[in-house]
XYZ file of C-alpha atoms in Angstrom:
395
model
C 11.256 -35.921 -37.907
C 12.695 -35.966 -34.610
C 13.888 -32.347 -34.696
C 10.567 -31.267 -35.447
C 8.769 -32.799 -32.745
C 11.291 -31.279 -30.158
C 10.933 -27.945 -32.018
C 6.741 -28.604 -31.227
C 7.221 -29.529 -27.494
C 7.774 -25.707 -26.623
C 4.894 -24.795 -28.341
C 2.471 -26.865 -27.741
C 3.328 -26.357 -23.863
C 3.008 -22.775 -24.831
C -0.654 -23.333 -26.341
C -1.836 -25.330 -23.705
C -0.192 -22.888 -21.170
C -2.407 -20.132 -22.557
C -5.709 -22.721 -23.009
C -5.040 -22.840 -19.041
C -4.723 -18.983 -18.908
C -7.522 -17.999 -20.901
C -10.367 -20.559 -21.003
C -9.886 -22.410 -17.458
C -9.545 -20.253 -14.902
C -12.312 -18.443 -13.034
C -11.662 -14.308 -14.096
C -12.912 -13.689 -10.784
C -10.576 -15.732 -8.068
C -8.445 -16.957 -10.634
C -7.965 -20.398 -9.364
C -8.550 -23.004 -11.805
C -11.607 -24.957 -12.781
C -12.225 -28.495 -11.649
C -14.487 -31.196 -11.292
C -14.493 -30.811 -8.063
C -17.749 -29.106 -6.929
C -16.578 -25.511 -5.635
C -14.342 -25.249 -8.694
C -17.056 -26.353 -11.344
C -17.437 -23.863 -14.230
C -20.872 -22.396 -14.421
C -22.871 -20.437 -17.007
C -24.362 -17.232 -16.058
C -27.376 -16.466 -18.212
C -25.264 -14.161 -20.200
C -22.865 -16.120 -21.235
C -19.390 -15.440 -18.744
C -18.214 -18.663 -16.944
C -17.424 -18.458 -13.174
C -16.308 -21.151 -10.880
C -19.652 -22.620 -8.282
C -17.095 -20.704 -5.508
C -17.739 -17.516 -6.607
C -21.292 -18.010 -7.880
C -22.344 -18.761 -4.542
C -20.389 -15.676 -3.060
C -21.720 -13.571 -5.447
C -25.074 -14.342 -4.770
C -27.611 -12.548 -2.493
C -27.980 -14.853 0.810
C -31.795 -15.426 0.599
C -32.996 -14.541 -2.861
C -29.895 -16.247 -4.664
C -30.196 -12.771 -7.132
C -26.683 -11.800 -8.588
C -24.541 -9.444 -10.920
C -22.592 -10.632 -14.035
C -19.113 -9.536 -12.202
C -17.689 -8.670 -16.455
C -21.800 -6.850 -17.976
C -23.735 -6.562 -14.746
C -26.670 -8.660 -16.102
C -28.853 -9.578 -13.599
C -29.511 -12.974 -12.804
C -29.920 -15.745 -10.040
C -27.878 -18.127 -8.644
C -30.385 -21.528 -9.432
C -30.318 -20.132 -13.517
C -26.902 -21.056 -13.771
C -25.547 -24.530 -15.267
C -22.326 -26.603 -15.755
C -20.314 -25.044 -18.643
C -19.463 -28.349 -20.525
C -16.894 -26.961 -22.725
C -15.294 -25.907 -20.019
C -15.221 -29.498 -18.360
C -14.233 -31.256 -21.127
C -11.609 -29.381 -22.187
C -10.300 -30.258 -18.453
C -10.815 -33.667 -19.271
C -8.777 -33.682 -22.774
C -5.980 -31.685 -21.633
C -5.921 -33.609 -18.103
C -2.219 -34.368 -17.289
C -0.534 -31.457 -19.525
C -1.460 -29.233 -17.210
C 0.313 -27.792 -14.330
C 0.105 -29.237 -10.923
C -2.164 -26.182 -8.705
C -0.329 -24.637 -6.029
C 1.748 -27.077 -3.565
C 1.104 -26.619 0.285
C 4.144 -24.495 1.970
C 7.111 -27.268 2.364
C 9.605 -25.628 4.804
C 12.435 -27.938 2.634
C 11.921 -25.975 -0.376
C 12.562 -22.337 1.238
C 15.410 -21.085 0.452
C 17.679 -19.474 2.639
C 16.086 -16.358 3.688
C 13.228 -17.125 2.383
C 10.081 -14.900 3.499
C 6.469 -16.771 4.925
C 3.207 -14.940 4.760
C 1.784 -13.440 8.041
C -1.562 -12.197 7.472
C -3.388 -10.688 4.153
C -5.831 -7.633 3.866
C -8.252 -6.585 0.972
C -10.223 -9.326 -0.981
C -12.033 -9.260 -3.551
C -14.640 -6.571 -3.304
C -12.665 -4.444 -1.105
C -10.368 -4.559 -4.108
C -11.119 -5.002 -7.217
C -8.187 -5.736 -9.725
C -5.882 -3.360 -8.244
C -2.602 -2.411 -9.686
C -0.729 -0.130 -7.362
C 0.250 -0.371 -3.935
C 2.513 2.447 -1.977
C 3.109 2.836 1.780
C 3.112 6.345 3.510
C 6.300 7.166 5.228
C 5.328 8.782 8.184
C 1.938 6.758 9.115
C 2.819 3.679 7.776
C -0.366 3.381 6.126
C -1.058 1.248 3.037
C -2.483 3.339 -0.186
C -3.396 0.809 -3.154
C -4.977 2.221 -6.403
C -7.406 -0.720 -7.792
C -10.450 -0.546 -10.532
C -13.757 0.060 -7.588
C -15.878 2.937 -7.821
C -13.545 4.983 -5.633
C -10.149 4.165 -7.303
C -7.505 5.052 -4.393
C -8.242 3.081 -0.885
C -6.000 3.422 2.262
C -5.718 0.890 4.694
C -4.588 1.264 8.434
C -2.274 -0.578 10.554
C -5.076 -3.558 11.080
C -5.411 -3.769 7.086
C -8.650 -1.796 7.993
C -10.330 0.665 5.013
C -9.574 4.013 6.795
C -9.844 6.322 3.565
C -10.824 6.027 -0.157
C -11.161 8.480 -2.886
C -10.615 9.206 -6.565
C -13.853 8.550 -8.245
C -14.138 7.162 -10.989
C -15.296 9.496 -14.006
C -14.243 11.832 -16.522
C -13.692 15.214 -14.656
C -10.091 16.116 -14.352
C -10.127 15.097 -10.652
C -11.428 12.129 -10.921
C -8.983 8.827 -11.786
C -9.893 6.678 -14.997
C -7.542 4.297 -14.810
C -5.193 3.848 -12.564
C -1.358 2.063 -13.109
C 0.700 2.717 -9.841
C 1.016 5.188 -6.594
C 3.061 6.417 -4.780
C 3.351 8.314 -1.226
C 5.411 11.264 -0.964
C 7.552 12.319 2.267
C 5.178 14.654 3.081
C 2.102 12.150 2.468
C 0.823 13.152 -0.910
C -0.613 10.646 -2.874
C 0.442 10.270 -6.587
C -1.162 8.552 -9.209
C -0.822 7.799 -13.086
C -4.060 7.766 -14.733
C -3.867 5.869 -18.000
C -7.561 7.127 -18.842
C -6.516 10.844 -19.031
C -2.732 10.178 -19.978
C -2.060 12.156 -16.847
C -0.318 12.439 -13.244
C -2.694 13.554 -10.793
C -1.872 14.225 -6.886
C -3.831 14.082 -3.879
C -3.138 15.026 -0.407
C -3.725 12.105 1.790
C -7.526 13.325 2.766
C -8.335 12.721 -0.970
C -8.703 16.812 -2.216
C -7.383 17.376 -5.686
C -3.724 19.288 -5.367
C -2.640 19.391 -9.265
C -3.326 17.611 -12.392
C -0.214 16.761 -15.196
C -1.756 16.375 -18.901
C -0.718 16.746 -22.106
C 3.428 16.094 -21.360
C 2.923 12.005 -21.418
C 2.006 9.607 -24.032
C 1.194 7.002 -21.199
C 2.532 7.445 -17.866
C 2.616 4.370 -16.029
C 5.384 3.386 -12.794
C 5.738 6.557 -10.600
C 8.088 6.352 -7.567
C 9.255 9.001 -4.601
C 12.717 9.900 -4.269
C 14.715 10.897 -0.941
C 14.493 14.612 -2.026
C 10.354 14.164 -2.532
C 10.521 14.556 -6.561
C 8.860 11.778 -8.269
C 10.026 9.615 -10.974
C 7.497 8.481 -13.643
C 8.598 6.305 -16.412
C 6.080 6.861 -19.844
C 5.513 3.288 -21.032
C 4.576 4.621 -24.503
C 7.528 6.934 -25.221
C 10.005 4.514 -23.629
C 11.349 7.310 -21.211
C 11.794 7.996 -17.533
C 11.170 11.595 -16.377
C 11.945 13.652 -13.119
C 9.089 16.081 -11.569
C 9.794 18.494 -8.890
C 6.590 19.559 -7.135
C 5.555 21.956 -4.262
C 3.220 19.560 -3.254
C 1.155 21.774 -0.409
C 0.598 24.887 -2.679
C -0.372 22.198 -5.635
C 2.737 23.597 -8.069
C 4.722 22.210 -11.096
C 8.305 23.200 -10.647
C 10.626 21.546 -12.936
C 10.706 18.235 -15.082
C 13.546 16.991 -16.487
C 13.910 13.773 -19.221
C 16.196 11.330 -17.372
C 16.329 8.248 -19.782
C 15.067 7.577 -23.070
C 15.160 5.138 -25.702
C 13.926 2.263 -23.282
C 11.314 -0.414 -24.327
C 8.207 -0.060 -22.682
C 9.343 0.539 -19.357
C 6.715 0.171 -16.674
C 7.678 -0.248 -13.285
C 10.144 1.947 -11.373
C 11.896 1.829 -7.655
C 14.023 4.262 -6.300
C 17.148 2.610 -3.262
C 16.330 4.742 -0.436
C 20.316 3.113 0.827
C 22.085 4.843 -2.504
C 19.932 6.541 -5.340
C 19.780 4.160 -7.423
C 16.748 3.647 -9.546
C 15.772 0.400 -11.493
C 13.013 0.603 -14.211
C 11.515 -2.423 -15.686
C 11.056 -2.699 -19.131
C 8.786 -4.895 -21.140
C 9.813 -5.325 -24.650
C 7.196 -4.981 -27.678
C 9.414 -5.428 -30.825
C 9.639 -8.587 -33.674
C 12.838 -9.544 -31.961
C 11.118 -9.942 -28.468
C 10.156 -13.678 -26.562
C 6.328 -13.361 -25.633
C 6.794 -11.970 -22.217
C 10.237 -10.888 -21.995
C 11.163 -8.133 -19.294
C 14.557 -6.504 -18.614
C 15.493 -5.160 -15.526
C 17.828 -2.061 -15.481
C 19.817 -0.091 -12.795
C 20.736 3.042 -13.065
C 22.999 5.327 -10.867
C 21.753 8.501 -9.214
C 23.740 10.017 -12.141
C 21.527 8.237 -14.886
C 24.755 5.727 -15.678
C 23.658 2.307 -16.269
C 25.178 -0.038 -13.575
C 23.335 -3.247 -14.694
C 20.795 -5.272 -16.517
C 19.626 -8.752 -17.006
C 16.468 -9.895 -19.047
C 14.480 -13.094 -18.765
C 16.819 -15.296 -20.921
C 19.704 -14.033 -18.650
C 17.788 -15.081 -15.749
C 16.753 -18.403 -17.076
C 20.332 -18.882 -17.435
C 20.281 -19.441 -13.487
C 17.054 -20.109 -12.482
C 15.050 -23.541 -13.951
C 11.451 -22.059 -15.063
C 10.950 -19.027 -17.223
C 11.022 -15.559 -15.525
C 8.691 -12.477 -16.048
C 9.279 -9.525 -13.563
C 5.958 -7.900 -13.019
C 7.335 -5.451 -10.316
C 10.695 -4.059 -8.714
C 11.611 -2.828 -5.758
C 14.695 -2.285 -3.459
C 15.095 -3.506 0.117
C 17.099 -1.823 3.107
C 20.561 -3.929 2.055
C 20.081 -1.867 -1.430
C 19.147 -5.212 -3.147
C 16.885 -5.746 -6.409
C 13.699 -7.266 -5.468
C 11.380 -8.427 -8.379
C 8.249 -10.266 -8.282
C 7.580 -13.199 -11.148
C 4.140 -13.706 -12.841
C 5.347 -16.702 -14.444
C 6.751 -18.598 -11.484
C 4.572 -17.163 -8.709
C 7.223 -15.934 -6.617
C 9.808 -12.948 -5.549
C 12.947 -13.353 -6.178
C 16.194 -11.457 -4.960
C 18.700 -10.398 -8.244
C 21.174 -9.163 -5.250
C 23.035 -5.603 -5.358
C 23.231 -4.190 -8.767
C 27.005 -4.277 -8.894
C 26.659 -8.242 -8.350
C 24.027 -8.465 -11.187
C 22.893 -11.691 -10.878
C 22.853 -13.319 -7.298
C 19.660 -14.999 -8.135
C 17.513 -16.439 -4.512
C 14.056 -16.882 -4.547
C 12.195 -15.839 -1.156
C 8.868 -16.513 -1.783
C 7.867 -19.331 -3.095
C 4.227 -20.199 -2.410
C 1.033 -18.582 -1.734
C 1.157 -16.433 -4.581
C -0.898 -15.910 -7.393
C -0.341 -12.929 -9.330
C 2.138 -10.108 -7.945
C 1.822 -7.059 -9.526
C 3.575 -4.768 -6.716
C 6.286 -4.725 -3.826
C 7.138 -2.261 -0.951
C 9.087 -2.804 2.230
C 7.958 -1.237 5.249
C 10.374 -0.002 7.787
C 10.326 -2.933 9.855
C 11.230 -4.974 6.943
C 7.975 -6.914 6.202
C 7.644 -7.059 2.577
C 4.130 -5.979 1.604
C 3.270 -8.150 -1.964
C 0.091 -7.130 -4.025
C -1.542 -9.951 -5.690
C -3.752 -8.973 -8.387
C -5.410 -12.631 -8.600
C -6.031 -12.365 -5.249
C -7.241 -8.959 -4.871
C -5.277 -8.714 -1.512
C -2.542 -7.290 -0.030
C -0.236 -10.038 1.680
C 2.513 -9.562 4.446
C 5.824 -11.642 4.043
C 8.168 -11.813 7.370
C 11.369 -13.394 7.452
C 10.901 -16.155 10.503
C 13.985 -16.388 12.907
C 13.147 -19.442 15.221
């Protein structure tokens, strides 16, 4: 009897965990409904829940008239009304739940530990992006997200200077966008999940060359030194090479780097040595819900190192999911956590794993990391539809 009541703890934290996901959070700040009044569940007419917060933000200043953010129903914001499901469900799970995010305590920061500076975006600037890329040589910030133009490029100031990539079904436009990347000589790449395709831009937006038909579903896409691009194919579990003459718009070589890899997604390239590490999310029978591997790789395509989430957890406290990788200017592993709301440093991949958070608050849900060259480390939160800037404080 006892052994089966331990055996239901991690499940039932794992149903109430996803009861918390799916049915009490607000789809459109994510933050979590409450009793409180800016956090009260409301119905729209239609049917979706929102929180009051974003009801009211939605809604037109003087005539209170509103779009369903999910169908685009019209409506008002005085036809709306508490969701009581909603509240008392709050009220039955009460204490099981997790605590909501903890103001910044300087104790808990661990030793180089990163604080946010300033953020940039929001929602309606962005709108669920997934993709965030820095040009090398302006320094601006190039984010693919799911708005009516799907690639937006923000100055110094976090300013929209640019956007383009509309969204359609032309072969220029972009359906769907996973990642971006800038190359040396500022052409923007993107993987369009909507086509299947890799489509490049030069940075004023015009239309340079389309890939189809050689991916099943191209998803992480990276720059290397030598301006190829890598592009790891989430649905044949490979990582691929292209070779591009990017100003005359022309296809030179590919070449099949990995295969046999589960789902990989994400993909950084160490500017210090070569080295590339792809993230890979397992789908099989054998796989924990929400398992990810991280793997290094030599510039020579030898494996160096891995460690997956039950590795990880063998260090760290909390469960682990790596959402996005990246290297810094030390040549260390960066990842960013879904599960913990953080970023986390796995140290040099010969050291596999030297495991030190560095941000620990203010997140919600990273989905993408890039250093710039003054080593702020640019996070995009997904949740949050922002772009937030960690620096490393000295005094």
């Amino acid at each position: 009897m006892g052994a089966e009541a331990s055996g239901s703890g991690p499940a039932l934290q794992e149903l109430v965990r996803e009861a918390e996901i799916s049915l009490l959070e607000c789809k459109v700040c994510f933050e979590r409904f409450g009793h409180r009044q800016q956090r009260r569940p409301r119905n729209l007419p239609c049917g979706h829940v929102v929180c009051l917060a974003c009801v009211a933000a939605l809604a037109h200043p003087r005539t209170l008239a509103l779009e369903c953010p999910f169908c685009r129903r019209a409506c008002r914001g005085c036809d709306t009304s508490d969701c009581l499901p909603v509240l008392h469900l709050l009220e039955l799970l009460g204490s099981t739940l997790r605590p909501g995010p903890a103001a910044p305590r300087a104790a808990t920061c661990a030793p180089g530990a990163l604080t946010c500076h300033r953020a940039f975006g929001g929602w309606g600037t962005l709108v669920n992006p997934t993709g965030l890329a820095l040009c090398p040589k302006t320094g601006r910030v190039v984010v693919v997200h799911d708005g009516r133009r799907r690639v937006k490029i923000f100055d110094s100031g976090g300013g929209c200077a640019h956007q383009f990539g509309e969204k359609g079904e032309a072969a220029q436009d972009v359906r769907y966008p996973l990642d971006v990347t800038v190359t040396n000589d500022c052409h923007v790449v993107v993987t369009d999940a909507g086509d299947r395709s890799i489509k490049v831009f030069d940075f004023f937006g015009q239309i340079k060359l389309v890939i189809a038909g050689q991916f099943s579903l191209p998803w992480g896409v990276e720059t290397t030194p030598q301006n190829g691009v890598v592009v790891t194919d989430a649905e044949a579990g490979s990582l691929h090479l292209l070779e591009v003459d990017f100003p005359e718009g022309v296809l030179q070589r590919t070449e099949r780097l990995q295969v046999h890899l589960c789902s990989p997604r994400g993909v950084a390239v160490s500017w210090l040595t070569g080295a590339i590490a792809v993230l890979e999310h397992p789908l099989g029978l054998g796989s924990a819900v929400g398992s990810t591997t991280v793997k290094v790789f030599s510039p020579t395509m030898q494996l160096i190192s891995q460690v997956d989430s039950f590795g990880l957890s063998l260090f760290f406290p909390s469960r682990i999911t790596a959402s996005a990788v990246t290297f810094d200017h030390q040549g260390n592993v960066i990842v960013a956590d879904t599960s913990g709301q953080a970023v986390l440093c796995l140290g040099k991949p010969e050291e596999f794993p030297v495991l030190k958070p560095i941000i620990t608050h203010g997140l919600c849900h990273p989905v993408a990391l890039t250093f710039t060259k003054e080593n702020a480390l640019l996070v995009l939160d997904s949740a949050a539809h922002s772009i937030k800037v960690y620096k490393a404080d000295w005094g």
